Amino acid sequence: MVVGSGAREHALVETLAQSPLAEEIFAAPGNPGMAHLAELVDIPADDLISLRNFAKTTGIDLTVVGPESPLIGGIAECFWGAGLKIFGPSRAAARIEGSKVFAKELMRHAGVPTARFEAFDRLPAALAYLRSLSPGDSYPVVVKVDGIAAGKGVIVAGSYEEAEGAVRAAFAGAFGAAGERVLIEEHLTGREASVFALTDGRNILPFVPAQDYKRIYDGDEGPNTGGMGAYSPTMWMDPATYATILEEIVTPIVHQLALIGAPYTGLLYAGVMMTDEGPKALEFNCRFGDPETQVLLPRMETNLLDLLLASAEEDIGGQEISWSAEKAVCVVLASEGYPESSSEGDEITGLDTVADMPGVRIYHAATRQENGIYYTAGGRVLNVVGTGTSIMEARARAYAAVELIDFPGKQYRTDIALEALEMEEL
Ligand code: AMP
Ligand code: GLY
């Protein structure tokens, strides 16, 4: 059973379905795009008790959790308590995403390179700290709320006034309970990479890195989103730098979590910034990245179900993941108004036309189906993934399909993997 309803979960279901071990797949709640691959179960991803009861009565052999919130809420313990197998970290280990202060303290204790930071739970102390920074050298600063805030809890503040506004908003409850504690961080610059590793608490099985695009508009302009595109492989990441990331960032965190009695089983996601001083950790997530997963799983040659089972059974030692030489590019189609708002109920056309295009996969992110017609049902609607022997081919295939799919107010970035195309041409 796959828990979640987005394009990441669609990609997980599609890949798991290829395994001979997968006799039957359920998705809770899933989405209409995966209905031909999995039986959809009408239970929300946050209803942990109903999910556990369903898994128990149905005899689910393995549950794979897509989104962070059930993990942060303790779905793993809930399933373990009922003797059920689940892929994903415990609540204690998922705090690495659930609390940024916890993550930063863990990094400090593990000696992981990251931005300097101070944490505050009172407004006056936070403001006094901001005033103590020199206007010239210390700004911009990054103000972050401690808890999860739907991707909105990170504010890059260019001046004292802006930082003060962000801190005041957080303590006034603008981000709910997530803003009861606030971090003020040094601003790092460089290129960002998404690094995934499977772990069983002791052993680490790294994925290849991926590039995602967080801003809504071309050229990385506009507000942050849940992700507007991705590509893999990242030809700009040299093997030595990647080895450094695994050695200095991923491994010490996995060991530190085990040391404090919260061993991490599942997929650990490190957001890493390549600074002039070397790679530094920005954040950790307790789950597969979205949309990076949608470009990584199509390239994975190792059986995903075997890997996830091995992680859930705490035994990934001695395994390896092999990747095809194919390239993959994902373009996200979003609805009108996203990310501030989103439009729902607009008819989607063209899905039939692109269904049989070679090297094109469509993953549904927020759609609804009625009488054979698909409608938009949220901010990020569809993911179009192109694969091919070059970035040029993968990208051309993705964008050809993007042009053929339509709905009122359709938004997408036109520059996904453009830089990779330029590097490939060199
Ligand atoms: P986070 O949720 O901590 O990953 O923050 C979301 C995004 O904000 C990151 O992917 C970065 O693009 C940006 N960001 C976070 N922390 C910093 C930092 N210290 N310096 C610069 N950018 C940051
Ligand atoms: N791609 C960003 C995330 O999954 O958080």
GROMACS .gro file of C-alpha atoms in nm, residues 2-405:
model
  404
    2VAL     CA    1   0.129   0.342  -0.096
    3VAL     CA    2   0.013   0.629   0.128
    4GLY     CA    3  -0.035   0.967  -0.039
    5SER     CA    4  -0.203   1.115  -0.343
    6GLY     CA    5   0.046   1.310  -0.551
    7ALA     CA    6   0.269   1.259  -0.854
    8ARG     CA    7   0.544   1.119  -0.630
    9GLU     CA    8   0.305   0.847  -0.513
   10HIS     CA    9   0.194   0.784  -0.873
   11ALA     CA   10   0.560   0.725  -0.967
   12LEU     CA   11   0.609   0.499  -0.662
   13VAL     CA   12   0.301   0.291  -0.753
   14GLU     CA   13   0.410   0.263  -1.117
   15THR     CA   14   0.759   0.148  -1.023
   16LEU     CA   15   0.646  -0.090  -0.747
   17ALA     CA   16   0.391  -0.244  -0.986
   18GLN     CA   17   0.680  -0.367  -1.204
   19SER     CA   18   0.800  -0.598  -0.927
   20PRO     CA   19   0.701  -0.966  -0.949
   21LEU     CA   20   0.654  -0.952  -0.570
   22ALA     CA   21   0.375  -0.693  -0.602
   23GLU     CA   22   0.069  -0.914  -0.637
   24GLU     CA   23  -0.173  -0.638  -0.554
   25ILE     CA   24  -0.119  -0.268  -0.486
   26PHE     CA   25  -0.341  -0.034  -0.287
   27ALA     CA   26  -0.311   0.344  -0.272
   28ALA     CA   27  -0.457   0.553   0.010
   29PRO     CA   28  -0.606   0.776  -0.103
   30GLY     CA   29  -0.416   0.766  -0.436
   31ASN     CA   30  -0.536   0.955  -0.743
   32PRO     CA   31  -0.725   0.877  -1.067
   33GLY     CA   32  -0.402   0.864  -1.269
   34MET     CA   33  -0.292   0.548  -1.089
   35ALA     CA   34  -0.632   0.379  -1.076
   36HIS     CA   35  -0.532   0.126  -1.345
   37LEU     CA   36  -0.232   0.018  -1.134
   38ALA     CA   37  -0.364   0.025  -0.779
   39GLU     CA   38  -0.689  -0.016  -0.595
   40LEU     CA   39  -0.777   0.323  -0.450
   41VAL     CA   40  -0.868   0.321  -0.081
   42ASP     CA   41  -1.069   0.616   0.042
   43ILE     CA   42  -0.865   0.695   0.355
   44PRO     CA   43  -0.678   1.026   0.390
   45ALA     CA   44  -0.299   1.005   0.438
   46ASP     CA   45  -0.329   1.160   0.785
   47ASP     CA   46  -0.585   0.916   0.923
   48LEU     CA   47  -0.325   0.688   1.079
   49ILE     CA   48  -0.563   0.466   1.275
   50SER     CA   49  -0.787   0.392   0.974
   51LEU     CA   50  -0.481   0.321   0.760
   52ARG     CA   51  -0.348   0.079   1.020
   53ASN     CA   52  -0.686  -0.094   1.056
   54PHE     CA   53  -0.720  -0.126   0.679
   55ALA     CA   54  -0.367  -0.267   0.648
   56LYS     CA   55  -0.436  -0.516   0.926
   57THR     CA   56  -0.769  -0.644   0.793
   58THR     CA   57  -0.651  -0.652   0.431
   59GLY     CA   58  -0.322  -0.822   0.513
   60ILE     CA   59  -0.099  -0.558   0.354
   61ASP     CA   60   0.259  -0.691   0.344
   62LEU     CA   61   0.432  -0.355   0.314
   63THR     CA   62   0.317   0.006   0.343
   64VAL     CA   63   0.521   0.281   0.175
   65VAL     CA   64   0.464   0.636   0.296
   66GLY     CA   65   0.498   0.924   0.048
   67PRO     CA   66   0.435   1.251   0.237
   68GLU     CA   67   0.604   1.377   0.554
   69SER     CA   68   0.306   1.453   0.768
   70PRO     CA   69   0.196   1.095   0.853
   71LEU     CA   70   0.560   1.013   0.934
   72ILE     CA   71   0.598   1.317   1.158
   73GLY     CA   72   0.268   1.215   1.317
   74GLY     CA   73   0.399   0.868   1.403
   75ILE     CA   74   0.253   0.635   1.139
   76ALA     CA   75   0.555   0.404   1.163
   77GLU     CA   76   0.506   0.337   1.537
   78CYS     CA   77   0.134   0.299   1.477
   79PHE     CA   78   0.199   0.021   1.221
   80TRP     CA   79   0.482  -0.142   1.416
   81GLY     CA   80   0.254  -0.161   1.720
   82ALA     CA   81   0.014  -0.371   1.514
   83GLY     CA   82   0.292  -0.594   1.379
   84LEU     CA   83   0.277  -0.437   1.030
   85LYS     CA   84   0.573  -0.367   0.802
   86ILE     CA   85   0.614  -0.005   0.692
   87PHE     CA   86   0.874   0.186   0.491
   88GLY     CA   87   0.955   0.517   0.658
   89PRO     CA   88   1.117   0.655   0.973
   90SER     CA   89   0.984   0.660   1.327
   91ARG     CA   90   0.829   0.978   1.464
   92ALA     CA   91   1.148   1.042   1.660
   93ALA     CA   92   1.364   1.019   1.346
   94ALA     CA   93   1.113   1.211   1.130
   95ARG     CA   94   1.173   1.513   1.355
   96ILE     CA   95   1.466   1.580   1.123
   97GLU     CA   96   1.200   1.731   0.894
   98GLY     CA   97   0.935   1.813   1.157
   99SER     CA   98   1.159   2.045   1.359
  100LYS     CA   99   1.425   2.260   1.197
  101VAL     CA  100   1.574   2.337   1.540
  102PHE     CA  101   1.608   1.962   1.605
  103ALA     CA  102   1.771   1.919   1.262
  104LYS     CA  103   2.017   2.203   1.321
  105GLU     CA  104   2.112   2.075   1.666
  106LEU     CA  105   2.162   1.728   1.524
  107MET     CA  106   2.388   1.875   1.255
  108ARG     CA  107   2.583   2.069   1.517
  109HIS     CA  108   2.640   1.758   1.728
  110ALA     CA  109   2.731   1.548   1.424
  111GLY     CA  110   2.971   1.815   1.292
  112VAL     CA  111   2.780   1.848   0.964
  113PRO     CA  112   2.865   2.164   0.766
  114THR     CA  113   2.560   2.392   0.758
  115ALA     CA  114   2.464   2.760   0.784
  116ARG     CA  115   2.530   2.926   1.124
  117PHE     CA  116   2.208   2.969   1.318
  118GLU     CA  117   2.043   3.085   1.638
  119ALA     CA  118   1.706   2.960   1.766
  120PHE     CA  119   1.451   3.171   1.956
  121ASP     CA  120   1.123   3.106   2.134
  122ARG     CA  121   1.061   3.469   2.236
  123LEU     CA  122   1.019   3.778   2.019
  124PRO     CA  123   1.238   4.023   2.219
  125ALA     CA  124   1.544   3.795   2.211
  126ALA     CA  125   1.503   3.736   1.837
  127LEU     CA  126   1.477   4.111   1.770
  128ALA     CA  127   1.776   4.188   1.993
  129TYR     CA  128   1.978   3.933   1.795
  130LEU     CA  129   1.870   4.085   1.462
  131ARG     CA  130   1.970   4.432   1.588
  132SER     CA  131   2.311   4.301   1.691
  133LEU     CA  132   2.390   4.199   1.333
  134SER     CA  133   2.578   4.453   1.126
  135PRO     CA  134   2.356   4.588   0.849
  136GLY     CA  135   2.631   4.561   0.588
  137ASP     CA  136   2.781   4.214   0.633
  138SER     CA  137   2.513   4.004   0.798
  139TYR     CA  138   2.215   4.057   0.570
  140PRO     CA  139   2.040   3.888   0.399
  141VAL     CA  140   1.952   3.651   0.681
  142VAL     CA  141   1.717   3.357   0.653
  143VAL     CA  142   1.424   3.345   0.895
  144LYS     CA  143   1.268   2.999   0.934
  145VAL     CA  144   0.988   2.869   1.146
  146ASP     CA  145   1.066   2.551   1.337
  147GLY     CA  146   0.777   2.333   1.221
  148ILE     CA  147   0.639   2.235   0.881
  149ALA     CA  148   0.455   2.520   0.711
  150ALA     CA  149   0.366   2.386   0.365
  151GLY     CA  150   0.686   2.521   0.211
  152LYS     CA  151   0.608   2.874   0.328
  153GLY     CA  152   0.812   2.891   0.648
  154VAL     CA  153   1.141   3.012   0.498
  155ILE     CA  154   1.190   3.385   0.442
  156VAL     CA  155   1.507   3.535   0.297
  157ALA     CA  156   1.520   3.882   0.453
  158GLY     CA  157   1.738   4.143   0.285
  159SER     CA  158   1.726   4.396   0.568
  160TYR     CA  159   1.662   4.428   0.941
  161GLU     CA  160   1.310   4.559   0.870
  162GLU     CA  161   1.221   4.259   0.654
  163ALA     CA  162   1.362   4.013   0.907
  164GLU     CA  163   1.175   4.189   1.189
  165GLY     CA  164   0.851   4.159   0.989
  166ALA     CA  165   0.906   3.785   0.936
  167VAL     CA  166   0.991   3.718   1.300
  168ARG     CA  167   0.693   3.922   1.424
  169ALA     CA  168   0.460   3.739   1.185
  170ALA     CA  169   0.586   3.400   1.305
  171PHE     CA  170   0.541   3.485   1.675
  172ALA     CA  171   0.198   3.636   1.598
  173GLY     CA  172   0.089   3.294   1.471
  174ALA     CA  173   0.103   3.346   1.094
  175PHE     CA  174   0.239   2.990   1.056
  176GLY     CA  175   0.039   2.838   1.341
  177ALA     CA  176   0.220   2.622   1.594
  178ALA     CA  177   0.507   2.578   1.345
  179GLY     CA  178   0.612   2.937   1.426
  180GLU     CA  179   0.638   2.904   1.804
  181ARG     CA  180   1.011   2.873   1.759
  182VAL     CA  181   1.208   3.065   1.501
  183LEU     CA  182   1.553   3.016   1.353
  184ILE     CA  183   1.769   3.294   1.219
  185GLU     CA  184   2.027   3.158   0.979
  186GLU     CA  185   2.324   3.272   0.779
  187HIS     CA  186   2.232   3.305   0.410
  188LEU     CA  187   2.424   3.065   0.188
  189THR     CA  188   2.475   3.102  -0.184
  190GLY     CA  189   2.551   2.841  -0.448
  191ARG     CA  190   2.386   2.568  -0.645
  192GLU     CA  191   2.141   2.336  -0.471
  193ALA     CA  192   2.121   1.960  -0.510
  194SER     CA  193   1.878   1.702  -0.377
  195VAL     CA  194   2.050   1.397  -0.234
  196PHE     CA  195   1.854   1.083  -0.141
  197ALA     CA  196   1.979   0.785   0.054
  198LEU     CA  197   1.805   0.472   0.169
  199THR     CA  198   1.907   0.364   0.514
  200ASP     CA  199   1.822   0.092   0.761
  201GLY     CA  200   1.962   0.291   1.053
  202ARG     CA  201   2.319   0.169   0.999
  203ASN     CA  202   2.388   0.113   0.630
  204ILE     CA  203   2.351   0.381   0.365
  205LEU     CA  204   2.250   0.323   0.005
  206PRO     CA  205   2.279   0.648  -0.190
  207PHE     CA  206   2.071   0.741  -0.495
  208VAL     CA  207   2.217   0.953  -0.773
  209PRO     CA  208   2.161   1.326  -0.712
  210ALA     CA  209   1.882   1.526  -0.879
  211GLN     CA  210   1.811   1.889  -0.957
  212ASP     CA  211   1.476   2.039  -0.868
  213TYR     CA  212   1.323   2.380  -0.943
  214LYS     CA  213   1.143   2.546  -0.654
  215ARG     CA  214   1.037   2.885  -0.793
  216ILE     CA  215   0.724   2.935  -0.999
  217TYR     CA  216   0.870   3.136  -1.290
  218ASP     CA  217   1.148   3.088  -1.544
  219GLY     CA  218   1.492   3.200  -1.433
  220ASP     CA  219   1.409   3.111  -1.070
  221GLU     CA  220   1.186   3.415  -1.027
  222GLY     CA  221   0.875   3.447  -0.813
  223PRO     CA  222   0.765   3.267  -0.498
  224ASN     CA  223   0.866   2.921  -0.383
  225THR     CA  224   0.639   2.632  -0.475
  226GLY     CA  225   0.613   2.261  -0.398
  227GLY     CA  226   0.837   2.210  -0.706
  228MET     CA  227   0.795   2.304  -1.072
  229GLY     CA  228   1.030   2.055  -1.234
  230ALA     CA  229   1.337   1.834  -1.202
  231TYR     CA  230   1.599   1.649  -1.400
  232SER     CA  231   1.850   1.369  -1.360
  233PRO     CA  232   2.139   1.304  -1.394
  234THR     CA  233   2.312   1.619  -1.269
  235MET     CA  234   2.620   1.628  -1.490
  236TRP     CA  235   2.755   1.926  -1.295
  237MET     CA  236   2.801   1.719  -0.978
  238ASP     CA  237   3.145   1.557  -0.989
  239PRO     CA  238   3.189   1.219  -0.814
  240ALA     CA  239   3.439   1.359  -0.561
  241THR     CA  240   3.195   1.628  -0.443
  242TYR     CA  241   2.918   1.370  -0.421
  243ALA     CA  242   3.142   1.146  -0.211
  244THR     CA  243   3.211   1.443   0.019
  245ILE     CA  244   2.838   1.503   0.062
  246LEU     CA  245   2.780   1.141   0.157
  247GLU     CA  246   3.077   1.137   0.392
  248GLU     CA  247   3.034   1.476   0.561
  249ILE     CA  248   2.657   1.523   0.555
  250VAL     CA  249   2.455   1.202   0.509
  251THR     CA  250   2.664   0.946   0.701
  252PRO     CA  251   2.720   1.153   1.018
  253ILE     CA  252   2.347   1.232   1.041
  254VAL     CA  253   2.247   0.866   1.011
  255HIS     CA  254   2.502   0.774   1.278
  256GLN     CA  255   2.402   1.061   1.506
  257LEU     CA  256   2.034   0.959   1.489
  258ALA     CA  257   2.128   0.603   1.587
  259LEU     CA  258   2.343   0.741   1.869
  260ILE     CA  259   2.056   0.938   2.022
  261GLY     CA  260   1.828   0.635   2.010
  262ALA     CA  261   1.631   0.737   1.700
  263PRO     CA  262   1.773   0.516   1.423
  264TYR     CA  263   1.649   0.623   1.081
  265THR     CA  264   1.490   0.363   0.855
  266GLY     CA  265   1.356   0.482   0.522
  267LEU     CA  266   1.460   0.744   0.274
  268LEU     CA  267   1.664   1.038   0.397
  269TYR     CA  268   1.660   1.346   0.177
  270ALA     CA  269   1.936   1.605   0.216
  271GLY     CA  270   1.899   1.946   0.054
  272VAL     CA  271   2.258   2.056  -0.007
  273MET     CA  272   2.407   2.391  -0.114
  274MET     CA  273   2.741   2.386  -0.300
  275THR     CA  274   2.909   2.687  -0.141
  276ASP     CA  275   3.259   2.823  -0.205
  277GLU     CA  276   3.356   2.650   0.121
  278GLY     CA  277   3.224   2.315   0.006
  279PRO     CA  278   2.886   2.145   0.032
  280LYS     CA  279   2.666   2.249   0.325
  281ALA     CA  280   2.336   2.099   0.439
  282LEU     CA  281   2.031   2.326   0.407
  283GLU     CA  282   1.766   2.090   0.532
  284PHE     CA  283   1.668   1.726   0.569
  285ASN     CA  284   1.339   1.566   0.470
  286CYS     CA  285   1.210   1.235   0.601
  287ARG     CA  286   1.074   1.107   0.265
  288PHE     CA  287   1.119   1.096  -0.110
  289GLY     CA  288   1.143   1.438  -0.275
  290ASP     CA  289   0.873   1.564  -0.506
  291PRO     CA  290   0.927   1.605  -0.806
  292GLU     CA  291   1.280   1.456  -0.792
  293THR     CA  292   1.140   1.105  -0.742
  294GLN     CA  293   0.958   1.137  -1.073
  295VAL     CA  294   1.292   1.166  -1.260
  296LEU     CA  295   1.484   0.916  -1.045
  297LEU     CA  296   1.250   0.616  -1.041
  298PRO     CA  297   1.225   0.594  -1.424
  299ARG     CA  298   1.606   0.559  -1.427
  300MET     CA  299   1.627   0.298  -1.151
  301GLU     CA  300   1.723  -0.051  -1.270
  302THR     CA  301   1.728  -0.219  -0.930
  303ASN     CA  302   1.394  -0.354  -0.808
  304LEU     CA  303   1.246  -0.078  -0.590
  305LEU     CA  304   1.023  -0.308  -0.389
  306ASP     CA  305   1.321  -0.523  -0.286
  307LEU     CA  306   1.504  -0.212  -0.169
  308LEU     CA  307   1.212  -0.071   0.030
  309LEU     CA  308   1.146  -0.411   0.190
  310ALA     CA  309   1.512  -0.441   0.286
  311SER     CA  310   1.504  -0.096   0.447
  312ALA     CA  311   1.182  -0.178   0.634
  313GLU     CA  312   1.339  -0.504   0.751
  314GLU     CA  313   1.651  -0.311   0.860
  315ASP     CA  314   1.883  -0.497   0.629
  316ILE     CA  315   2.015  -0.309   0.327
  317GLY     CA  316   2.379  -0.402   0.388
  318GLY     CA  317   2.570  -0.515   0.080
  319GLN     CA  318   2.316  -0.392  -0.175
  320GLU     CA  319   2.367  -0.147  -0.458
  321ILE     CA  320   2.138   0.054  -0.679
  322SER     CA  321   2.201   0.058  -1.052
  323TRP     CA  322   2.081   0.335  -1.279
  324SER     CA  323   2.017   0.337  -1.650
  325ALA     CA  324   2.214   0.573  -1.874
  326GLU     CA  325   1.883   0.735  -1.974
  327LYS     CA  326   1.818   1.099  -1.890
  328ALA     CA  327   1.489   1.219  -1.741
  329VAL     CA  328   1.323   1.561  -1.733
  330CYS     CA  329   1.004   1.646  -1.540
  331VAL     CA  330   0.789   1.950  -1.613
  332VAL     CA  331   0.509   2.032  -1.368
  333LEU     CA  332   0.178   2.172  -1.496
  334ALA     CA  333   0.016   2.395  -1.235
  335SER     CA  334  -0.327   2.556  -1.222
  336GLU     CA  335  -0.412   2.924  -1.243
  337GLY     CA  336  -0.316   3.127  -0.936
  338TYR     CA  337  -0.066   2.873  -0.801
  339PRO     CA  338   0.117   2.900  -0.560
  340GLU     CA  339  -0.089   3.171  -0.386
  341SER     CA  340  -0.413   2.991  -0.463
  342SER     CA  341  -0.525   2.723  -0.704
  343SER     CA  342  -0.809   2.675  -0.944
  344GLU     CA  343  -1.017   2.356  -0.942
  345GLY     CA  344  -1.262   2.188  -1.174
  346ASP     CA  345  -1.110   2.295  -1.507
  347GLU     CA  346  -1.134   2.030  -1.779
  348ILE     CA  347  -0.804   1.876  -1.889
  349THR     CA  348  -0.768   1.784  -2.256
  350GLY     CA  349  -0.498   1.601  -2.448
  351LEU     CA  350  -0.422   1.320  -2.202
  352ASP     CA  351  -0.532   1.060  -2.460
  353THR     CA  352  -0.313   1.216  -2.727
  354VAL     CA  353   0.004   1.191  -2.517
  355ALA     CA  354  -0.073   0.849  -2.364
  356ASP     CA  355   0.125   0.652  -2.622
  357MET     CA  356   0.405   0.897  -2.698
  358PRO     CA  357   0.740   0.714  -2.668
  359GLY     CA  358   0.952   0.820  -2.369
  360VAL     CA  359   0.667   1.014  -2.208
  361ARG     CA  360   0.513   0.942  -1.868
  362ILE     CA  361   0.230   1.137  -1.713
  363TYR     CA  362   0.203   1.139  -1.335
  364HIS     CA  363  -0.110   1.287  -1.182
  365ALA     CA  364  -0.062   1.528  -0.893
  366ALA     CA  365  -0.408   1.678  -0.839
  367THR     CA  366  -0.679   1.558  -1.076
  368ARG     CA  367  -1.035   1.434  -1.048
  369GLN     CA  368  -1.207   1.202  -1.295
  370GLU     CA  369  -1.575   1.200  -1.380
  371ASN     CA  370  -1.737   1.011  -1.667
  372GLY     CA  371  -1.402   0.960  -1.833
  373ILE     CA  372  -1.313   1.331  -1.821
  374TYR     CA  373  -1.027   1.461  -1.608
  375TYR     CA  374  -1.049   1.791  -1.418
  376THR     CA  375  -0.792   1.992  -1.223
  377ALA     CA  376  -0.816   1.945  -0.846
  378GLY     CA  377  -0.540   2.156  -0.692
  379GLY     CA  378  -0.227   2.363  -0.744
  380ARG     CA  379   0.015   2.121  -0.907
  381VAL     CA  380  -0.202   1.922  -1.150
  382LEU     CA  381   0.017   1.696  -1.363
  383ASN     CA  382   0.382   1.602  -1.402
  384VAL     CA  383   0.508   1.535  -1.752
  385VAL     CA  384   0.826   1.326  -1.757
  386GLY     CA  385   1.031   1.276  -2.071
  387THR     CA  386   1.309   1.017  -2.094
  388GLY     CA  387   1.567   0.967  -2.367
  389THR     CA  388   1.929   0.898  -2.448
  390SER     CA  389   2.018   1.265  -2.401
  391ILE     CA  390   1.881   1.557  -2.202
  392MET     CA  391   1.796   1.709  -2.539
  393GLU     CA  392   1.575   1.414  -2.630
  394ALA     CA  393   1.421   1.377  -2.281
  395ARG     CA  394   1.347   1.747  -2.266
  396ALA     CA  395   1.203   1.765  -2.617
  397ARG     CA  396   0.973   1.472  -2.542
  398ALA     CA  397   0.852   1.625  -2.215
  399TYR     CA  398   0.782   1.965  -2.369
  400ALA     CA  399   0.613   1.813  -2.677
  401ALA     CA  400   0.364   1.644  -2.442
  402VAL     CA  401   0.333   1.959  -2.229
  403GLU     CA  402   0.217   2.148  -2.539
  404LEU     CA  403  -0.050   1.886  -2.617
  405ILE     CA  404  -0.208   1.882  -2.273
   0.00000   0.00000   0.00000
